[in-house]
Coordinates of C-alpha atoms in Angstrom, one line a residue:
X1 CA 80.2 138.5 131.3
X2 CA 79.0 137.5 127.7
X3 CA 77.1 140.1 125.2
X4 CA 75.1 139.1 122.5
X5 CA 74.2 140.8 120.1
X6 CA 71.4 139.0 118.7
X7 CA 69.4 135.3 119.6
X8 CA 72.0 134.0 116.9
X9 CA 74.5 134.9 119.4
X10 CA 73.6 132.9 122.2
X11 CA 75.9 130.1 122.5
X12 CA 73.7 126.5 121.4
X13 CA 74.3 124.3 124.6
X14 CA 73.3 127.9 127.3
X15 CA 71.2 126.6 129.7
X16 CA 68.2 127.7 131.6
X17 CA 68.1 131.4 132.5
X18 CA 66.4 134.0 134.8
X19 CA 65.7 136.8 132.7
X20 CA 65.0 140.4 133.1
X21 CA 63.8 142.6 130.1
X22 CA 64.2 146.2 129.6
X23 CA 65.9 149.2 127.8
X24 CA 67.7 149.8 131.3
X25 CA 68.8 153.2 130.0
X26 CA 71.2 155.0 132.9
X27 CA 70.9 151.3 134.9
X28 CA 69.6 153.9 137.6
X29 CA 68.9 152.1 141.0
X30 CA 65.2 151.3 140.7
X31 CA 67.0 148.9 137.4
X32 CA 69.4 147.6 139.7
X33 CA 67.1 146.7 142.1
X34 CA 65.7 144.6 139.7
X35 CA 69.0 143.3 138.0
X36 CA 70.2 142.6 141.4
X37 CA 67.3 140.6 142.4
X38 CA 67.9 138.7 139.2
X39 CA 71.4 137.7 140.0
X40 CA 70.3 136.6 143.7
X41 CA 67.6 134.3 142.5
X42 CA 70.1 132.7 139.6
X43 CA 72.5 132.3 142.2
X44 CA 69.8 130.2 144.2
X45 CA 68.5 128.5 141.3
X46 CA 72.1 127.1 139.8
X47 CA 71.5 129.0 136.5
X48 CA 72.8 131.7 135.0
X49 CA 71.4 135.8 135.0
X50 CA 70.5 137.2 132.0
X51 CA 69.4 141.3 130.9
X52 CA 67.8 141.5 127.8
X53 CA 67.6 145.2 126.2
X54 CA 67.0 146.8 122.7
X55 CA 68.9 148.9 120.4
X56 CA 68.4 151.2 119.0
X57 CA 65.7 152.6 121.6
X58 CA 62.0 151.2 120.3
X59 CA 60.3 154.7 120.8
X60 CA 63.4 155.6 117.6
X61 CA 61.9 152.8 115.6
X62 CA 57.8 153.2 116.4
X63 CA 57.9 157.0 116.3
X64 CA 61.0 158.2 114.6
X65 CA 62.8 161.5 116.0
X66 CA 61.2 160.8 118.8
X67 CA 64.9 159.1 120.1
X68 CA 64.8 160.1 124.5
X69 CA 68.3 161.9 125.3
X70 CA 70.8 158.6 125.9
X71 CA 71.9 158.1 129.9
X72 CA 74.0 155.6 128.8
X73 CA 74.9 153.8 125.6
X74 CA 75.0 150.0 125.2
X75 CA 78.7 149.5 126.5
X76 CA 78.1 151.6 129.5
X77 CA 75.1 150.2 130.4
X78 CA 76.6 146.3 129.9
X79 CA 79.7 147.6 132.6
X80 CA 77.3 148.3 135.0
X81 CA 75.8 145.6 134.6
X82 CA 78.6 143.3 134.9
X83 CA 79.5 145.0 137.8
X84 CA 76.5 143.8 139.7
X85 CA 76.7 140.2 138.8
X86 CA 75.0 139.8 135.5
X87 CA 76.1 136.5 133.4
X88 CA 75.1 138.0 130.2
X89 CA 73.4 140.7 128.6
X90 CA 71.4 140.2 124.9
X91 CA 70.8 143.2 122.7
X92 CA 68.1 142.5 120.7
X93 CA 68.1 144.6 117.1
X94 CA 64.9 146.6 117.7
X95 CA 63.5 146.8 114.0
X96 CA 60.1 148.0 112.8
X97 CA 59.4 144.2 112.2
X98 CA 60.4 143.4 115.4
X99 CA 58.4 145.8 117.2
X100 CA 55.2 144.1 115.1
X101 CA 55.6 140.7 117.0
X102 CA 52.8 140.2 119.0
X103 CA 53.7 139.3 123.2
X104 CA 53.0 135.6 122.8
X105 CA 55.9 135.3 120.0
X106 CA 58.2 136.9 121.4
X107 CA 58.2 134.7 124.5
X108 CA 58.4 132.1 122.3
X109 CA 61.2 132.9 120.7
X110 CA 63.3 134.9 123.3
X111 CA 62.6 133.4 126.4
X112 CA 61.4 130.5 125.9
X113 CA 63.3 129.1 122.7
X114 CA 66.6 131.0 122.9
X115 CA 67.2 131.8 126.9
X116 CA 65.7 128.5 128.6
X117 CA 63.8 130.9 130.9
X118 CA 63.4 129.5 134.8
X119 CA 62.1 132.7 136.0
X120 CA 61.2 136.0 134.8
X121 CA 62.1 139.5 137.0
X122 CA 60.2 142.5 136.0
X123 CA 58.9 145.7 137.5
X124 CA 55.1 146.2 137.8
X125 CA 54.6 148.1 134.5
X126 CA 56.3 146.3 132.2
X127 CA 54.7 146.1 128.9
X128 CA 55.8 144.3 125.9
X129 CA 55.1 143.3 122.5
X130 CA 53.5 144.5 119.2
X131 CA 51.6 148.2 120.7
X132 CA 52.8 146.9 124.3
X133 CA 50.0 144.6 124.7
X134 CA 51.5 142.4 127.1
X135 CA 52.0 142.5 130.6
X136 CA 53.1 140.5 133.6
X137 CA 49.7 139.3 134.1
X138 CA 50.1 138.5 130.5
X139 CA 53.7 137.2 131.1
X140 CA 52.9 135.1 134.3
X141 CA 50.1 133.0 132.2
X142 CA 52.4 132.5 129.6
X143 CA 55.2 131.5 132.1
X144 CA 52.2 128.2 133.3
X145 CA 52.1 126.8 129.9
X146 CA 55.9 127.8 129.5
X147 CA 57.2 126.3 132.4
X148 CA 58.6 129.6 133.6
X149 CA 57.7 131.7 136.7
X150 CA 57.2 135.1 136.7
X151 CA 58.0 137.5 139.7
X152 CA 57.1 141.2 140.0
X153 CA 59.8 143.7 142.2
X154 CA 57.7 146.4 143.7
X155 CA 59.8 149.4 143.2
X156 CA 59.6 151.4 145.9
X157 CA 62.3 154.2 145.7
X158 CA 61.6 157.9 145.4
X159 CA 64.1 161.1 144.7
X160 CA 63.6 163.4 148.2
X161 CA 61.4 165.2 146.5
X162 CA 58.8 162.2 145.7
X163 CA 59.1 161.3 143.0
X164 CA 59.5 157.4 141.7
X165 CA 63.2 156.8 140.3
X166 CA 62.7 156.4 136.5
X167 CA 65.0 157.6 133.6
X168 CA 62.5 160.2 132.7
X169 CA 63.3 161.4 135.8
X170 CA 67.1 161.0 135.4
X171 CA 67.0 162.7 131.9
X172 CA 64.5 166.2 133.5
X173 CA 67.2 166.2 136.4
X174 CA 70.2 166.5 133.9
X175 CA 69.0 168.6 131.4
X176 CA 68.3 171.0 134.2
X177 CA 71.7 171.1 135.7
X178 CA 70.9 169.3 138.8
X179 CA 73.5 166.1 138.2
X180 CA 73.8 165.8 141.9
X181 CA 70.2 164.9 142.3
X182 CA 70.4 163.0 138.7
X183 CA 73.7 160.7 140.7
X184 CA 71.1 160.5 143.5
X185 CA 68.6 158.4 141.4
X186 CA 71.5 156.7 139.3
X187 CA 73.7 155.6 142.4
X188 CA 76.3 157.0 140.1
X189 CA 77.4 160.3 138.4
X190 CA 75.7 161.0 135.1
X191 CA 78.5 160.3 132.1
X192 CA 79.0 161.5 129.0
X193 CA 81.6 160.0 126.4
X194 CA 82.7 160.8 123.4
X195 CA 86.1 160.9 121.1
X196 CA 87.9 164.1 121.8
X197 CA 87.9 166.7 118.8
X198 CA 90.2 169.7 117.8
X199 CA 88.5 172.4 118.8
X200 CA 89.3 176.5 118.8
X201 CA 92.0 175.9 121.0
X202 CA 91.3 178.6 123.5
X203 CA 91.7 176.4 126.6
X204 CA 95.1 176.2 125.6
X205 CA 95.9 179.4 124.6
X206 CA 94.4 180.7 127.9
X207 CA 96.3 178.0 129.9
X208 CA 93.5 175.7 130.6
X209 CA 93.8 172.9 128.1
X210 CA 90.7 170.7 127.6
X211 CA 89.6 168.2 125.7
X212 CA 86.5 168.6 123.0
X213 CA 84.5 165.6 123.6
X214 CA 82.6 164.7 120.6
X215 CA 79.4 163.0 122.0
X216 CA 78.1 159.9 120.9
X217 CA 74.5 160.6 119.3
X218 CA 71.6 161.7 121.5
X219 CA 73.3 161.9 124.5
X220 CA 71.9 163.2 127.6
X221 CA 74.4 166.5 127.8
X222 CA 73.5 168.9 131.4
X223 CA 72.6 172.1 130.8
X224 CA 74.9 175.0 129.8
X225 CA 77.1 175.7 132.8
X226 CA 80.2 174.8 134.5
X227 CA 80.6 171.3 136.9
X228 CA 83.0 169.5 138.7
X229 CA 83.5 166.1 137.7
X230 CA 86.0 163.7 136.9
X231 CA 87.5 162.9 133.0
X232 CA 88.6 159.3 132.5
X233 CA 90.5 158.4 129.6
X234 CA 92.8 155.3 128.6
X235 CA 91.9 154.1 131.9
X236 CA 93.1 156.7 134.3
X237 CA 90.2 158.7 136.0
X238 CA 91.3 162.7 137.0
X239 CA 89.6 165.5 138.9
X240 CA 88.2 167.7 136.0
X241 CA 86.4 171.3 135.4
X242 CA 83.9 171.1 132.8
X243 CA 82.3 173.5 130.8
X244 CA 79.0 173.3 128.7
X245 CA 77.8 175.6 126.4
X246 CA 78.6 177.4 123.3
X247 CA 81.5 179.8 124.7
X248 CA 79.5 182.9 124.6
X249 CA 82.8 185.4 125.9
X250 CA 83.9 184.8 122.3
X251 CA 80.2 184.5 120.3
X252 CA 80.4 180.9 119.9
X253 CA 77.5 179.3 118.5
X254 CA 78.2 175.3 118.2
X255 CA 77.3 173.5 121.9
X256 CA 80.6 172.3 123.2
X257 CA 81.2 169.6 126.3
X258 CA 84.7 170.5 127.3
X259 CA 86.7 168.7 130.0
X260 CA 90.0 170.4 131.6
X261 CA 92.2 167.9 133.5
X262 CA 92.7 169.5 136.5
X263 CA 96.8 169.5 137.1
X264 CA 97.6 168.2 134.2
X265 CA 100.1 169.3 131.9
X266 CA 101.2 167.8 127.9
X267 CA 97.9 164.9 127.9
X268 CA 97.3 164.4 124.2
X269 CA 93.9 162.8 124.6
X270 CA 93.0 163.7 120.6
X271 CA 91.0 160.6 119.1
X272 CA 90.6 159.0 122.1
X273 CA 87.5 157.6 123.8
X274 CA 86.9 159.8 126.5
X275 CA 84.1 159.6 129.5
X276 CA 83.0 162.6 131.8
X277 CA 81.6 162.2 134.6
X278 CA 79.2 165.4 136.3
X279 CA 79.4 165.4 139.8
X280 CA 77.9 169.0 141.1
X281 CA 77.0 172.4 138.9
X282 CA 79.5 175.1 139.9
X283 CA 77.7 178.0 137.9
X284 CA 75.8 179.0 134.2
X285 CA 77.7 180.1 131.4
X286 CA 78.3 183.6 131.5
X287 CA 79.9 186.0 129.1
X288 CA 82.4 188.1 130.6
X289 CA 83.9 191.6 129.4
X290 CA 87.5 190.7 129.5
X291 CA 89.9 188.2 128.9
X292 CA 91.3 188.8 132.3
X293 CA 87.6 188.5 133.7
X294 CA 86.9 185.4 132.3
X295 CA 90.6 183.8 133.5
X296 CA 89.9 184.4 137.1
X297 CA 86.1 183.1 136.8
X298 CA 88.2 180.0 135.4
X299 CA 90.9 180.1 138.1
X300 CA 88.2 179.8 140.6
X301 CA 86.0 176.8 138.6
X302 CA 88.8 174.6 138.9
X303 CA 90.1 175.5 142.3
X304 CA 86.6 174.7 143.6
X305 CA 86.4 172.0 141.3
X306 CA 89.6 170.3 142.7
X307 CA 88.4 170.7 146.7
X308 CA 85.0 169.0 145.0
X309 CA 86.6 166.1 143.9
X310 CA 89.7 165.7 146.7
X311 CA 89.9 162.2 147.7
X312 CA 86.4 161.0 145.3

């Protein structure tokens, strides 16, 4: 799959394109509905499937601070994407000048000019351009005089408790606790990456080695508590316990994602890129008495966390 990172990037001679637009953060499954139905109709057409997406997120750039907790970040979300078929993904530098183009100009220019566009996939409330003007009633009477089509997946799913499958959804699920329900909505487990820090040193001292992951900026982090899940690092994906939280049995202050590898011993994972996945909250953080209280608390975190992820 090709990334571009800007319309200077896209190769001179691509061809015609069916395009979906979107921020895509999490690529949960009501996006790979969509990005699915993409790749079927480019297959069908003899042309290639194309995701366009923004960075950084526009609601950073129209109403600064204002950046949503990050599902995923750009990489992540371009994996998953390859993964179900996608030719090539454009991330389009979301600048305050940008977000002052009006819709007609950026069809125009992006899908029109740049991507060739046969045929343009979107869900029913997609808005785009200068104060989201446009729309796909917008977009499909651009698409006569354009000579692109324009067709409109009705999204249909909903979490079991009703509700349509969105990343605002996503992002309320995770900063609750709730990542099975979040995986539920994503069709994957919610992941957090990160370079892995020095820290205290505890885990180590208390025989539970973990790794400090540093995470990248405004990342979706669960709520303070312990999970099982899964670290992956330099390729190789192992069973974890993880803790979130600020380490309150020895007044810590700074929030901390911590991973232990389950059955590990002598990993040295310092400075490198590290992902951890959240499959299922075990407990909140609690802050015990003793030493000795807080080791079997531990003891029984990973040994429930290993049955968790047994065979996953």
């Amino acid at each position: 799959m090709q990334r571009w990172h800007g319309l200077e990037e896209i190769p001179g001679d691509w061809g015609r394109s069916v395009v979906t637009i979107g921020s895509f953060d999490g690529v949960h499954r009501g996006h790979q509905l969509i990005i699915s139905r993409v790749v079927e109709r480019a297959r069908e057409l003899g042309t290639k499937a194309v995701v366009v997406t923004f960075d950084p997120h526009p609601s950073e750039v129209v109403r600064p601070g204002s950046h949503p907790p990050l599902l995923a970040p750009q990489p992540r979300r371009a994996e998953l994407m390859a993964e179900l078929g996608v030719d090539a993904v454009l991330v389009l530098p979301f600048t305050s000048e940008f977000s002052r183009e009006s819709p007609e100009t950026f069809v125009q220019q992006v899908l029109v000019d740049a991507l060739h566009a046969r045929l343009v996939i979107e869900g029913p409330n997609f808005r785009f351009g200068h104060k989201a003007a446009g729309n796909v009633t917008l977009l499909t009477e651009l698409g006569r005089t354009a000579d692109f089509e324009v067709e409109v997946v009705d999204l249909q799913l909903r979490c079991a408790a009703g509700e349509p499958f969105s990343s605002t959804l996503v992002r309320r699920l995770v900063a609750e606790g709730d990542v099975a329900a979040a995986a539920e909505v994503l069709g994957h487990p919610h992941r957090v990456e990160g370079v892995v820090v020095h820290g205290a040193q505890r885990g180590r001292e208390l025989g539970f080695p973990t790794a400090n992951v540093n995470t990248v900026p405004h990342s979706a982090v669960p709520a303070d508590g312990v999970y099982a899940g899964w670290l992956t690092a330099g390729g190789e994906r192992m069973p974890a316990a993880i803790s979130v939280g600020t380490n309150p049995t020895f007044d810590g202050t700074a929030r901390t994602v911590e991973a232990y590898a389950i059955d590990r011993v002598g990993l040295d994972l310092y400075d490198l890129h590290v992902a951890v996945d959240f499959l299922v909250y075990l407990r909140g953080m609690e802050k015990f008495d003793s030493i000795e209280a807080l080791l079997d608390r531990m003891a029984d975190d990973v040994k429930q966390a290993r049955e968790l992820t047994d065979g996953s």
